[in-house]
Coordinates of C-alpha atoms in Angstrom, one line a residue:
Chain A
M1486 CA 0.0 0.0 0.0
N1487 CA 3.0 2.2 -0.3
F1488 CA 1.7 3.9 -3.4
L1489 CA -1.1 5.3 -1.4
K1490 CA 1.4 7.2 0.8
F1491 CA 3.1 8.8 -2.1
R1492 CA -0.1 9.4 -4.1
K1493 CA -0.9 13.0 -4.7
I1494 CA -3.7 15.1 -6.1
P1495 CA -3.1 15.0 -9.9
L1496 CA -2.7 18.7 -10.0
A1497 CA -0.9 18.8 -13.4
W1498 CA -3.7 16.8 -15.0
L1499 CA -6.4 18.8 -13.3
L1500 CA -4.8 22.1 -14.5
L1501 CA -4.6 20.8 -18.0
S1502 CA -8.1 19.3 -18.2
R1503 CA -9.8 22.3 -16.7
Q1504 CA -10.1 23.7 -20.2
P1505 CA -10.8 20.6 -22.4
L1506 CA -10.9 22.6 -25.6
R1507 CA -7.4 24.0 -25.0
L1508 CA -6.2 20.6 -24.1
L1509 CA -7.6 19.2 -27.3
V1510 CA -5.9 21.9 -29.3
A1511 CA -2.6 21.2 -27.6
I1512 CA -3.0 17.4 -28.2
A1513 CA -3.9 18.1 -31.8
G1514 CA -0.8 20.4 -32.2
I1515 CA 1.6 17.9 -30.7
S1516 CA 0.1 15.0 -32.7
F1517 CA 0.4 17.0 -35.9
A1518 CA 4.1 17.6 -35.1
G1519 CA 4.5 13.9 -34.2
I1520 CA 2.8 12.9 -37.5
L1521 CA 5.1 15.2 -39.4
M1522 CA 8.1 13.7 -37.7
F1523 CA 6.8 10.2 -38.3
M1524 CA 6.3 10.9 -42.0
Q1525 CA 9.6 12.6 -42.5
I1526 CA 11.7 10.0 -40.6
G1527 CA 9.6 7.3 -42.2
F1528 CA 10.4 8.5 -45.7
R1529 CA 14.1 9.0 -44.8
D1530 CA 14.4 5.5 -43.3
G1531 CA 12.3 4.1 -46.1
L1532 CA 14.7 5.6 -48.6
F1533 CA 17.7 4.0 -46.9
D1534 CA 15.9 0.7 -46.5
T1535 CA 14.5 0.5 -50.0
S1536 CA 17.9 1.4 -51.5
V1537 CA 19.2 -1.9 -50.1
T1538 CA 16.1 -4.1 -50.8
I1539 CA 17.9 -6.2 -53.3
H1540 CA 21.2 -6.0 -51.5
N1541 CA 19.6 -7.7 -48.5
L1542 CA 18.2 -10.5 -50.7
L1543 CA 21.5 -11.4 -52.3
D1544 CA 22.8 -14.8 -51.3
A1545 CA 26.5 -13.9 -50.8
D1546 CA 29.1 -13.5 -48.1
L1547 CA 31.3 -11.1 -50.1
V1548 CA 30.5 -8.7 -52.9
L1549 CA 32.9 -7.5 -55.6
I1550 CA 32.2 -4.2 -57.2
S1551 CA 34.2 -1.7 -59.3
P1552 CA 35.9 1.0 -57.2
R1553 CA 34.2 3.5 -59.6
S1554 CA 30.7 2.4 -58.6
K1555 CA 28.9 4.9 -56.5
S1556 CA 25.7 3.1 -55.9
S1557 CA 23.2 0.7 -57.5
I1558 CA 22.0 3.6 -59.7
S1559 CA 25.5 4.3 -61.0
M1560 CA 27.4 1.0 -61.2
S1561 CA 30.6 0.6 -63.2
G1562 CA 31.8 -2.7 -64.6
F1563 CA 34.9 -4.7 -63.7
P1564 CA 36.5 -7.7 -65.4
K1565 CA 34.6 -11.0 -64.7
R1566 CA 37.9 -12.8 -64.4
R1567 CA 38.5 -11.3 -61.0
L1568 CA 35.8 -13.7 -59.7
I1569 CA 37.8 -16.6 -61.1
Q1570 CA 40.9 -15.2 -59.4
A1571 CA 39.0 -14.9 -56.1
L1572 CA 38.1 -18.7 -56.4
A1573 CA 41.8 -19.4 -55.9
Q1574 CA 41.4 -18.4 -52.2
N1575 CA 40.7 -21.5 -50.1
D1576 CA 37.8 -20.0 -48.2
V1577 CA 35.9 -19.2 -51.3
K1578 CA 33.3 -21.8 -52.1
S1579 CA 31.6 -20.4 -55.2
V1580 CA 31.2 -17.2 -57.2
S1581 CA 28.4 -15.7 -59.3
P1582 CA 28.7 -12.9 -61.8
V1583 CA 25.8 -10.5 -61.9
N1584 CA 25.1 -7.8 -64.5
L1585 CA 23.0 -4.8 -63.4
N1586 CA 21.7 -1.9 -65.3
Y1587 CA 18.6 0.2 -66.0
L1588 CA 16.7 -0.8 -69.2
L1589 CA 13.5 0.5 -70.7
W1590 CA 10.4 -1.6 -70.0
R1591 CA 7.3 -1.2 -72.1
N1592 CA 4.0 -1.3 -70.2
P1593 CA 2.2 -4.2 -72.0
E1594 CA -1.2 -2.5 -71.5
N1595 CA -0.6 1.1 -72.5
L1596 CA 2.7 0.6 -74.3
K1597 CA 4.4 3.4 -72.4
T1598 CA 8.1 2.9 -71.5
R1599 CA 9.7 3.2 -68.1
S1600 CA 13.1 2.6 -66.6
I1601 CA 13.4 -0.7 -64.8
L1602 CA 16.4 -2.2 -63.0
A1603 CA 17.5 -5.4 -64.7
L1604 CA 19.7 -8.1 -63.2
G1605 CA 21.4 -10.7 -65.3
F1606 CA 22.9 -13.8 -63.8
N1607 CA 23.7 -17.4 -64.6
P1608 CA 20.4 -19.4 -63.8
D1609 CA 22.5 -22.3 -62.4
D1610 CA 23.7 -20.0 -59.6
S1611 CA 21.7 -19.2 -56.5
I1612 CA 21.9 -15.5 -56.2
L1613 CA 18.9 -14.8 -54.0
L1614 CA 18.1 -15.9 -50.4
D1615 CA 14.9 -17.5 -51.6
K1616 CA 14.4 -21.3 -51.7
E1617 CA 11.8 -21.0 -54.4
F1618 CA 14.0 -18.8 -56.5
S1619 CA 16.2 -21.6 -57.9
K1620 CA 13.1 -23.3 -59.4
K1621 CA 12.1 -20.0 -61.0
A1622 CA 15.7 -19.4 -62.2
D1623 CA 15.5 -22.6 -64.3
L1624 CA 12.7 -21.0 -66.3
L1625 CA 15.2 -18.3 -67.4
K1626 CA 17.4 -20.8 -69.3
N1627 CA 15.4 -20.3 -72.4
P1628 CA 16.3 -17.0 -74.1
G1629 CA 14.1 -14.0 -73.9
R1630 CA 12.6 -15.0 -70.5
V1631 CA 12.4 -12.7 -67.5
L1632 CA 11.2 -12.8 -63.9
F1633 CA 9.2 -9.7 -63.1
D1634 CA 9.2 -8.1 -59.6
S1635 CA 5.5 -8.2 -58.5
L1636 CA 6.2 -5.4 -56.0
S1637 CA 7.1 -3.0 -58.9
R1638 CA 5.0 0.1 -59.2
P1639 CA 1.8 -0.2 -61.2
E1640 CA 3.1 2.0 -63.9
F1641 CA 4.9 -1.0 -65.4
G1642 CA 1.5 -2.5 -66.2
P1643 CA -0.8 -5.2 -64.8
V1644 CA 1.9 -7.8 -65.2
E1645 CA 1.1 -9.7 -61.9
E1646 CA -2.6 -9.7 -62.5
W1647 CA -2.2 -11.0 -66.1
F1648 CA 0.4 -13.6 -65.1
K1649 CA -1.7 -14.9 -62.3
S1650 CA -4.8 -15.1 -64.4
G1651 CA -2.8 -17.4 -66.8
R1652 CA -2.5 -14.8 -69.5
K1653 CA 0.8 -14.7 -71.5
V1654 CA 2.7 -11.6 -70.6
Q1655 CA 4.8 -10.5 -73.4
T1656 CA 6.4 -7.1 -73.8
E1657 CA 9.5 -5.2 -74.8
V1658 CA 12.6 -4.5 -72.8
A1659 CA 15.2 -2.2 -74.5
G1660 CA 13.2 -2.6 -77.7
K1661 CA 13.5 -6.4 -77.6
R1662 CA 10.7 -8.9 -77.0
V1663 CA 10.7 -10.7 -73.7
L1664 CA 8.3 -13.1 -72.0
V1665 CA 7.5 -13.0 -68.3
E1666 CA 8.0 -16.5 -67.0
G1667 CA 7.5 -15.9 -63.3
L1668 CA 7.2 -13.4 -60.5
V1669 CA 9.6 -12.5 -57.7
E1670 CA 9.2 -10.2 -54.8
L1671 CA 12.0 -7.7 -54.5
G1672 CA 10.3 -4.3 -54.0
P1673 CA 10.9 -0.9 -55.5
S1674 CA 13.4 1.6 -54.2
F1675 CA 13.9 5.3 -54.5
G1676 CA 16.4 4.5 -57.3
A1677 CA 14.3 1.9 -59.1
D1678 CA 10.5 1.8 -59.5
G1679 CA 10.6 -1.8 -60.5
N1680 CA 13.0 -4.8 -61.1
L1681 CA 13.4 -7.7 -63.4
I1682 CA 15.7 -10.7 -63.3
T1683 CA 16.9 -12.5 -66.4
S1684 CA 19.7 -14.8 -67.5
T1685 CA 23.1 -13.4 -68.5
E1686 CA 22.4 -14.5 -72.0
T1687 CA 19.2 -12.6 -72.2
Y1688 CA 20.6 -9.7 -70.4
L1689 CA 23.4 -9.3 -73.0
K1690 CA 20.9 -9.5 -75.8
L1691 CA 18.9 -6.8 -74.2
F1692 CA 22.0 -4.7 -73.5
P1693 CA 24.5 -5.5 -76.2
A1694 CA 26.5 -2.4 -75.4
N1695 CA 27.7 -4.1 -72.2
P1696 CA 31.5 -4.6 -72.6
K1697 CA 32.4 -8.2 -73.1
G1698 CA 33.5 -9.9 -69.9
S1699 CA 32.4 -7.0 -67.8
I1700 CA 30.1 -7.4 -64.8
E1701 CA 28.8 -5.0 -62.3
I1702 CA 28.5 -7.2 -59.2
G1703 CA 30.4 -10.4 -58.2
L1704 CA 28.9 -12.5 -55.5
V1705 CA 31.2 -14.7 -53.5
K1706 CA 30.1 -17.5 -51.1
L1707 CA 32.5 -18.7 -48.5
V1708 CA 32.9 -22.1 -47.0
A1709 CA 31.3 -22.6 -43.6
N1710 CA 32.8 -20.9 -40.6
S1711 CA 35.0 -18.6 -42.7
N1712 CA 35.6 -15.1 -41.4
S1713 CA 34.2 -12.9 -44.2
Q1714 CA 36.0 -9.8 -42.9
R1715 CA 39.4 -11.5 -43.0
V1716 CA 38.8 -13.1 -46.4
S1717 CA 37.6 -9.7 -47.7
Q1718 CA 40.9 -8.1 -46.5
I1719 CA 43.0 -10.9 -48.2
L1720 CA 41.1 -10.6 -51.5
N1721 CA 41.4 -6.8 -51.4
K1722 CA 45.2 -7.2 -51.1
S1723 CA 45.5 -10.0 -53.6
L1724 CA 43.2 -8.8 -56.4
P1725 CA 44.1 -5.9 -58.7
N1726 CA 42.8 -2.4 -57.8
D1727 CA 40.2 -2.4 -60.5
V1728 CA 37.9 -4.3 -58.1
R1729 CA 36.8 -3.7 -54.5
V1730 CA 35.8 -6.5 -52.1
L1731 CA 33.1 -5.8 -49.5
T1732 CA 31.4 -8.0 -47.0
K1733 CA 27.6 -8.1 -47.5
D1734 CA 27.1 -5.7 -44.6
E1735 CA 29.6 -3.3 -46.0
F1736 CA 27.9 -3.5 -49.4
I1737 CA 24.6 -2.6 -47.8
E1738 CA 26.3 0.2 -45.9
F1739 CA 28.0 1.4 -49.1
E1740 CA 24.6 1.8 -50.7
K1741 CA 23.0 3.5 -47.7
N1742 CA 26.0 5.9 -47.4
Y1743 CA 25.5 7.0 -51.0
W1744 CA 22.0 8.2 -50.2
K1745 CA 23.0 9.6 -46.9
T1746 CA 26.0 11.5 -48.0
S1747 CA 25.9 12.0 -51.8
T1748 CA 22.3 13.2 -52.0
A1749 CA 20.3 15.9 -50.2
I1750 CA 17.5 13.5 -49.6
G1751 CA 18.6 12.4 -46.1
F1752 CA 19.1 16.1 -45.2
I1753 CA 15.8 17.2 -46.6
F1754 CA 13.8 14.6 -44.7
S1755 CA 15.8 15.2 -41.5
L1756 CA 15.1 18.9 -41.9
G1757 CA 11.4 18.1 -42.4
A1758 CA 11.4 16.2 -39.1
F1759 CA 13.2 19.1 -37.4
M1760 CA 10.6 21.5 -38.7
G1761 CA 7.9 19.2 -37.1
F1762 CA 9.9 19.3 -33.9
V1763 CA 10.0 23.1 -34.0
V1764 CA 6.3 23.4 -34.8
G1765 CA 5.6 21.1 -31.8
C1766 CA 7.8 23.1 -29.5
V1767 CA 6.0 26.3 -30.4
V1768 CA 2.6 24.8 -29.9
V1769 CA 3.5 23.2 -26.5
Y1770 CA 5.2 26.3 -25.3
Q1771 CA 2.2 28.5 -26.2
I1772 CA -0.1 26.1 -24.4
L1773 CA 2.1 25.8 -21.3
Y1774 CA 3.0 29.4 -21.1
S1775 CA -0.6 30.6 -21.3
D1776 CA -1.5 27.8 -18.7
V1777 CA 1.1 29.1 -16.3
T1778 CA 0.1 32.7 -16.9
D1779 CA -3.6 31.9 -16.3
H1780 CA -2.8 30.0 -13.1
L1781 CA -0.2 32.4 -11.8
P1782 CA -2.4 33.6 -8.8
E1783 CA -3.0 30.0 -7.9
Y1784 CA 0.7 29.2 -8.1
A1785 CA 1.3 32.2 -6.0
T1786 CA -1.2 31.0 -3.5
L1787 CA 0.6 27.6 -3.3
L1788 CA 3.8 29.4 -2.7
A1789 CA 2.2 31.5 0.1
M1790 CA 1.0 28.3 1.7
G1791 CA 4.5 27.0 1.9
Y1792 CA 5.0 25.0 -1.3
R1793 CA 8.4 25.3 -2.8
L1794 CA 9.0 26.8 -6.2
K1795 CA 10.6 23.5 -7.2
S1796 CA 7.4 21.7 -6.5
L1797 CA 5.6 24.0 -8.9
F1798 CA 8.3 23.4 -11.5
F1799 CA 7.5 19.7 -11.2
V1800 CA 3.8 20.4 -11.8
V1801 CA 4.6 22.2 -15.0
A1802 CA 7.1 19.4 -15.9
R1803 CA 4.3 16.8 -15.3
E1804 CA 2.0 18.9 -17.6
G1805 CA 4.7 18.7 -20.2
F1806 CA 5.0 14.9 -19.8
L1807 CA 1.2 14.4 -20.0
L1808 CA 1.0 16.5 -23.1
A1809 CA 3.8 14.4 -24.6
L1810 CA 2.0 11.2 -23.8
F1811 CA -1.4 12.3 -25.0
G1812 CA 0.1 13.9 -28.1
Y1813 CA 2.2 10.9 -29.0
L1814 CA -0.6 8.3 -28.9
P1815 CA -2.7 9.8 -31.7
A1816 CA 0.5 10.6 -33.6
Y1817 CA 1.5 6.9 -33.4
V1818 CA -1.9 5.6 -34.5
S1819 CA -2.1 8.1 -37.3
G1820 CA 1.5 7.2 -38.3
Q1821 CA 0.6 3.5 -38.5
I1822 CA -2.4 4.3 -40.7
L1823 CA -0.4 6.7 -43.0
Y1824 CA 2.5 4.2 -43.3
A1825 CA 0.0 1.6 -44.4
V1826 CA -1.5 4.0 -47.0
I1827 CA 2.0 4.9 -48.3
R1828 CA 3.0 1.2 -48.4
N1829 CA -0.1 0.3 -50.4
S1830 CA 0.2 3.2 -52.8
T1831 CA 4.0 3.4 -53.3
K1832 CA 5.1 -0.2 -52.3
L1833 CA 7.9 1.4 -50.3
P1834 CA 8.7 -0.6 -47.1
I1835 CA 7.9 2.2 -44.7
I1836 CA 7.3 0.4 -41.4
M1837 CA 6.7 1.5 -37.8
D1838 CA 9.6 -0.3 -36.1
A1839 CA 10.5 -0.1 -32.4
N1840 CA 13.4 2.2 -33.1
K1841 CA 11.3 4.7 -34.9
S1842 CA 8.4 4.6 -32.3
I1843 CA 10.8 5.1 -29.4
S1844 CA 12.9 7.8 -31.1
I1845 CA 9.8 9.9 -32.1
F1846 CA 8.4 9.5 -28.6
F1847 CA 11.7 10.7 -27.2
L1848 CA 11.7 13.7 -29.6
I1849 CA 8.1 14.6 -28.5
L1850 CA 9.1 14.2 -24.9
V1851 CA 12.1 16.5 -25.4
M1852 CA 9.9 18.9 -27.2
C1853 CA 7.3 19.0 -24.4
M1854 CA 9.7 19.0 -21.5
G1855 CA 11.9 21.6 -23.2
S1856 CA 8.9 23.8 -23.7
A1857 CA 7.8 23.2 -20.2
G1858 CA 11.3 24.2 -19.0
I1859 CA 11.0 27.5 -20.8
A1860 CA 7.4 28.1 -19.6
M1861 CA 8.6 27.5 -16.0
R1862 CA 10.5 30.8 -16.1
K1863 CA 7.1 32.5 -15.9
L1864 CA 6.6 30.8 -12.6
V1865 CA 9.3 32.9 -11.1
D1866 CA 6.9 35.8 -11.6
A1867 CA 4.5 34.3 -9.2
D1868 CA 5.0 36.5 -6.2
P1869 CA 3.1 35.2 -3.1
A1870 CA 3.2 38.7 -1.6
E1871 CA 1.1 40.1 -4.4
I1872 CA -1.9 37.9 -3.7
F1873 CA -2.9 39.8 -0.6
Chain B
M503 CA 4.1 18.0 -4.3
S504 CA 7.4 17.3 -2.6
K505 CA 8.1 18.5 0.9
N506 CA 10.8 20.2 2.6
K507 CA 12.2 19.1 5.9
D508 CA 9.8 20.4 8.5
L509 CA 11.0 23.5 10.3
K510 CA 11.0 23.1 14.1
V511 CA 8.6 25.7 15.3
A512 CA 8.6 26.3 19.0
T513 CA 5.4 27.7 20.4
N514 CA 5.7 30.2 23.2
K515 CA 3.3 32.8 24.6
N516 CA 4.0 35.2 21.7
S517 CA 3.1 34.1 18.2
V518 CA 4.2 37.4 16.7
L519 CA 6.6 39.9 18.3
A520 CA 7.7 42.9 16.2
S521 CA 9.8 45.7 17.5
N522 CA 10.8 48.8 15.6
L523 CA 9.8 47.1 12.4
C524 CA 10.2 49.4 9.4
H525 CA 9.6 48.7 5.7
Y526 CA 10.2 50.8 2.6
Y527 CA 9.2 50.6 -1.0
G528 CA 11.1 52.0 -3.9
S529 CA 14.6 53.4 -3.9
G530 CA 16.5 56.7 -4.0
E531 CA 14.2 59.7 -4.1
N532 CA 11.1 57.5 -4.6
R533 CA 11.9 55.5 -1.4
K534 CA 8.8 55.6 0.7
K535 CA 8.4 54.4 4.3
V536 CA 5.3 52.2 4.7
L537 CA 5.9 50.8 8.1
D538 CA 7.3 53.1 10.7
R539 CA 8.8 51.5 13.9
V540 CA 5.9 49.1 14.3
N541 CA 5.7 47.3 17.6
I542 CA 3.2 44.5 18.0
N543 CA 2.8 41.4 20.1
I544 CA 0.2 38.7 19.3
K545 CA -0.2 36.1 21.9
E546 CA -1.1 32.4 21.5
R547 CA -4.8 31.8 20.8
E548 CA -5.5 35.5 20.5
L549 CA -7.7 36.9 17.8
V550 CA -6.4 40.4 16.8
L551 CA -8.1 42.7 14.3
L552 CA -5.9 45.1 12.4
K553 CA -7.8 48.2 11.3
G554 CA -6.8 51.3 9.4
P555 CA -7.4 53.3 6.2
S556 CA -6.3 52.0 2.8
G557 CA -2.6 52.4 2.1
C558 CA -1.6 52.7 5.8
G559 CA 0.6 49.6 5.6
K560 CA -1.8 46.8 6.9
T561 CA -1.2 44.4 4.0
T562 CA 2.6 45.1 4.1
L563 CA 2.6 44.2 7.7
L564 CA 0.6 41.1 7.0
T565 CA 2.9 39.9 4.2
L566 CA 6.0 40.5 6.4
I567 CA 4.5 38.4 9.3
G568 CA 3.4 35.8 6.7
A569 CA 7.1 35.5 5.7
L570 CA 6.2 36.5 2.2
R571 CA 8.6 39.5 2.1
T572 CA 12.1 40.1 3.3
C573 CA 12.3 42.0 6.5
Q574 CA 14.3 45.1 6.0
E575 CA 14.7 46.9 9.3
G576 CA 13.8 46.1 12.9
S577 CA 13.0 42.8 14.5
L578 CA 10.2 40.5 13.6
N579 CA 9.9 37.2 15.4
V580 CA 7.2 34.9 14.1
L581 CA 6.6 31.5 15.8
S582 CA 9.9 31.9 17.6
R583 CA 11.8 32.5 14.3
E584 CA 13.6 35.8 13.7
L585 CA 12.7 36.9 10.1
N586 CA 15.2 39.7 9.8
G587 CA 18.0 38.1 7.9
A588 CA 16.1 34.8 7.4
S589 CA 16.8 33.0 4.2
R590 CA 14.2 32.4 1.5
K591 CA 14.2 28.7 2.4
T592 CA 13.6 29.5 6.1
R593 CA 10.7 31.8 5.2
Q594 CA 9.2 29.1 2.9
R595 CA 9.4 26.5 5.6
L596 CA 7.9 28.9 8.2
R597 CA 5.0 29.5 5.8
R598 CA 4.0 25.9 6.3
H599 CA 3.0 26.8 9.9
I600 CA 1.1 29.9 8.9
G601 CA -2.4 29.6 7.5
M602 CA -3.5 32.3 5.1
I603 CA -7.0 33.4 4.2
F604 CA -7.3 35.8 1.3
Q605 CA -9.9 38.4 0.4
G606 CA -10.4 36.7 -3.0
H607 CA -10.4 33.1 -1.6
N608 CA -7.7 32.1 -4.1
L609 CA -9.0 28.6 -4.3
L610 CA -7.6 26.5 -7.1
R611 CA -10.3 26.6 -9.8
C612 CA -9.5 23.1 -11.1
L613 CA -9.8 21.4 -7.7
T614 CA -12.9 20.4 -5.8
A615 CA -13.5 21.8 -2.4
E616 CA -12.1 18.7 -0.8
Q617 CA -9.0 18.8 -3.0
N618 CA -8.4 22.4 -2.2
V619 CA -8.5 21.7 1.5
Q620 CA -6.2 18.7 0.9
M621 CA -3.6 20.9 -0.7
G622 CA -3.2 22.4 2.8
A623 CA -3.1 18.9 4.4
D624 CA -0.5 17.8 1.9
L625 CA 2.0 20.1 3.6
I626 CA 2.0 17.9 6.7
N627 CA 4.8 15.4 6.6
G628 CA 4.4 11.6 7.0
L629 CA 0.8 11.2 6.2
T630 CA -0.6 8.9 3.5
Y631 CA -2.9 10.1 0.8
L632 CA -5.9 8.6 2.6
Q633 CA -5.0 10.3 5.9
R634 CA -4.6 13.6 4.1
R635 CA -8.0 13.2 2.4
E636 CA -9.5 12.3 5.8
I637 CA -8.1 15.5 7.3
A638 CA -9.6 17.5 4.4
R639 CA -13.0 15.8 4.9
K640 CA -12.8 16.5 8.6
W641 CA -12.2 20.2 8.0
L642 CA -15.0 20.4 5.5
L643 CA -17.3 18.9 8.1
E644 CA -16.1 21.5 10.6
V645 CA -17.0 24.3 8.3
G646 CA -20.3 22.7 7.3
L647 CA -19.5 21.9 3.7
E648 CA -19.3 18.1 3.9
E649 CA -22.0 17.8 1.3
H650 CA -20.2 20.1 -1.1
H651 CA -16.9 18.3 -1.1
K652 CA -17.0 17.3 -4.7
K653 CA -18.0 20.8 -6.0
L654 CA -15.6 23.0 -7.9
P655 CA -15.2 26.6 -6.5
N656 CA -17.3 28.1 -9.3
A657 CA -20.2 26.0 -8.0
L658 CA -19.9 27.5 -4.5
S659 CA -21.3 30.7 -3.1
G660 CA -19.0 33.5 -1.8
G661 CA -19.5 32.4 1.8
Q662 CA -18.9 28.7 1.0
K663 CA -15.7 29.6 -0.9
Q664 CA -14.5 31.5 2.2
R665 CA -15.3 28.5 4.4
V666 CA -13.3 26.3 2.1
A667 CA -10.4 28.8 2.3
I668 CA -10.6 28.6 6.1
A669 CA -10.7 24.8 6.1
R670 CA -7.7 24.9 3.7
A671 CA -5.8 27.3 6.0
L672 CA -6.5 25.2 9.1
S673 CA -5.9 21.8 7.5
A674 CA -2.1 22.2 7.7
N675 CA -2.3 22.7 11.6
P676 CA -1.0 26.3 11.5
K677 CA 0.1 28.0 14.6
L678 CA -0.7 31.4 13.2
L679 CA -3.6 32.4 10.9
L680 CA -3.4 35.6 8.8
A681 CA -6.6 36.8 7.2
D682 CA -7.0 39.7 4.8
E683 CA -10.5 41.1 4.7
P684 CA -12.1 37.7 4.8
T685 CA -15.6 39.2 5.2
S686 CA -15.4 42.1 2.7
A687 CA -17.3 40.2 0.0
L688 CA -19.9 38.7 2.3
D689 CA -23.2 39.9 3.7
S690 CA -23.2 40.8 7.4
V691 CA -24.8 37.6 8.6
T692 CA -22.4 35.4 6.6
G693 CA -19.5 37.6 7.6
R694 CA -20.2 37.2 11.3
E695 CA -20.7 33.4 10.8
I696 CA -17.3 33.2 9.1
V697 CA -15.5 35.1 11.8
S698 CA -17.2 33.2 14.5
L699 CA -16.2 30.0 12.9
L700 CA -12.7 31.2 12.5
K701 CA -12.5 32.2 16.1
R702 CA -13.9 28.9 17.4
L703 CA -11.7 26.7 15.2
S704 CA -8.5 28.7 15.9
K705 CA -9.1 28.5 19.7
E706 CA -9.6 24.7 19.3
Q707 CA -6.3 24.6 17.3
N708 CA -4.4 26.8 19.7
C709 CA -3.9 29.1 16.8
S710 CA -3.4 32.9 16.9
V711 CA -5.3 35.0 14.3
L712 CA -4.4 38.3 12.9
M713 CA -7.2 39.7 10.7
V714 CA -7.0 42.8 8.6
T715 CA -10.5 44.2 8.2
H716 CA -12.5 47.3 7.6
D717 CA -15.7 45.6 8.7
P718 CA -17.1 47.3 11.9
R719 CA -19.7 44.5 12.2
I720 CA -17.1 42.1 13.6
S721 CA -15.2 44.3 15.9
D722 CA -16.9 42.9 19.0
M723 CA -15.7 39.4 18.2
A724 CA -12.0 40.3 18.5
D725 CA -9.8 39.8 21.6
R726 CA -7.9 42.9 20.7
I727 CA -8.0 45.6 18.0
L728 CA -5.0 47.3 16.6
N729 CA -5.3 50.6 14.7
M730 CA -2.9 51.5 12.1
E731 CA -2.3 54.8 10.4
D732 CA 0.6 56.1 8.2
G733 CA 2.6 53.0 8.9
K734 CA 2.3 53.2 12.7
I735 CA 0.3 51.3 15.2
F736 CA -1.6 53.2 17.8

């Protein structure tokens, strides 16, 4: 029953709830700021996550790329024979060359063209972490066959719908006829609205300008219990400098870093989130400041009764905390709904993960407590001698 | 609300003892003397009325005794504590033993009558929430408002609000009660009722009362009347 001893009159809550309309406005303002932050941070993280959708699905321990490659949207080629050289290393179990480039896809329904990210690989190799994929890969052994990413944006046409209904889906890629033999689930990114996978043979037909013997990505699988970091270092030393060896995690980080550092996108979304934070601060400060001003004679009365100024600071701080809590909950629910709407309309993997939920709550808490801290300065004006 | 360590307040025969107490407002050429060598002595359980025209220094004296202002000159001993040179913390702690009743009630508008009274009881250390609520209910019963304990101040009449303010002031077991025109907004019958109640309860609590008033209708109820003019007590 100890809690009963320490229980107090919920003064902060009673002060806030005395004017329900003002409280609702405050909650709406904080929620709006929260939603703004959820959206901006959601888009920012979505950008970084979607930029590595395919990277995450690659079945490899090490990845070879050209040192001139900046990101998946600007990949440079390197000699395929570097993979053969890598095989000489005892820890290397197998290698898979992958071609990657943007090609023009013609929408089979309205015949409009759109850029699609095409991956070319040897169908005998397992390049994706998907058990079903090797069965689908067999279908690519015939020339002119492709696997279409069913998560691609709808602008590429009703490929999934037609394919599932049993209709033959035939269209043009880079001006050459292809047949969709199956569907895969990769997902669009900020760099690519859609993806297709094909065999190296078909890829080279679709993109004959690709230099002979040149590939954009080399996938390396290591024998069990190998230290990928150590093998990566060995290969980097032993291979010529026209190739760079990365672990899979480094490859993912390499892509994310491009979006973070080489483009303004990360900054823009972070700035958007910061603006939401500032808007929230202004709203909470206005509410708390006017609340303190309105109740100044009451605070002065409490001081006259013998309450400490510090105790009144805690009341305002608790008001800030309550506002943070009440403002966060609708922001979280609205964020979930908006994320779902965005996921459905853009196919971007914007998800409400624990990290995002906690960091936004923390930001809202800082926003409310900071504003409460500034509003507290007004409390010093509460002169108990003036109430007589 | 968190509490300070309780201040040890010794009770002796004199609740308030002021000698040559002076107070000034402003500075330089605008410096004005509002209290001029005031000497007063309020004994335990005594009800003293302080009368005088507006601007004569009554409220200033009340705020000094209530430890709400810094004592500038002279000696002021309240509940055995010298206030000249006392720190802000000491004054704040001392205020916990001084009940205050204001002309405008100054009840917290967001709290019910019971919660307002409990805010006073919350200043007593070592009590549980239920004990403090019990004290609040006891005092509301004493002032005849037990049926109104759930009402907010705006649902109470002027007299009822003043009763709640008295209950709040007494709920912290004060040794000294300061009241500033507590009957000014009340009709004569209610005013006398309030002062009578205040007198009875303060005697029961061994509490001294200093009441600033202009109300001639309650003069007969005081143990002693002090008259003030131009910052001096006559």
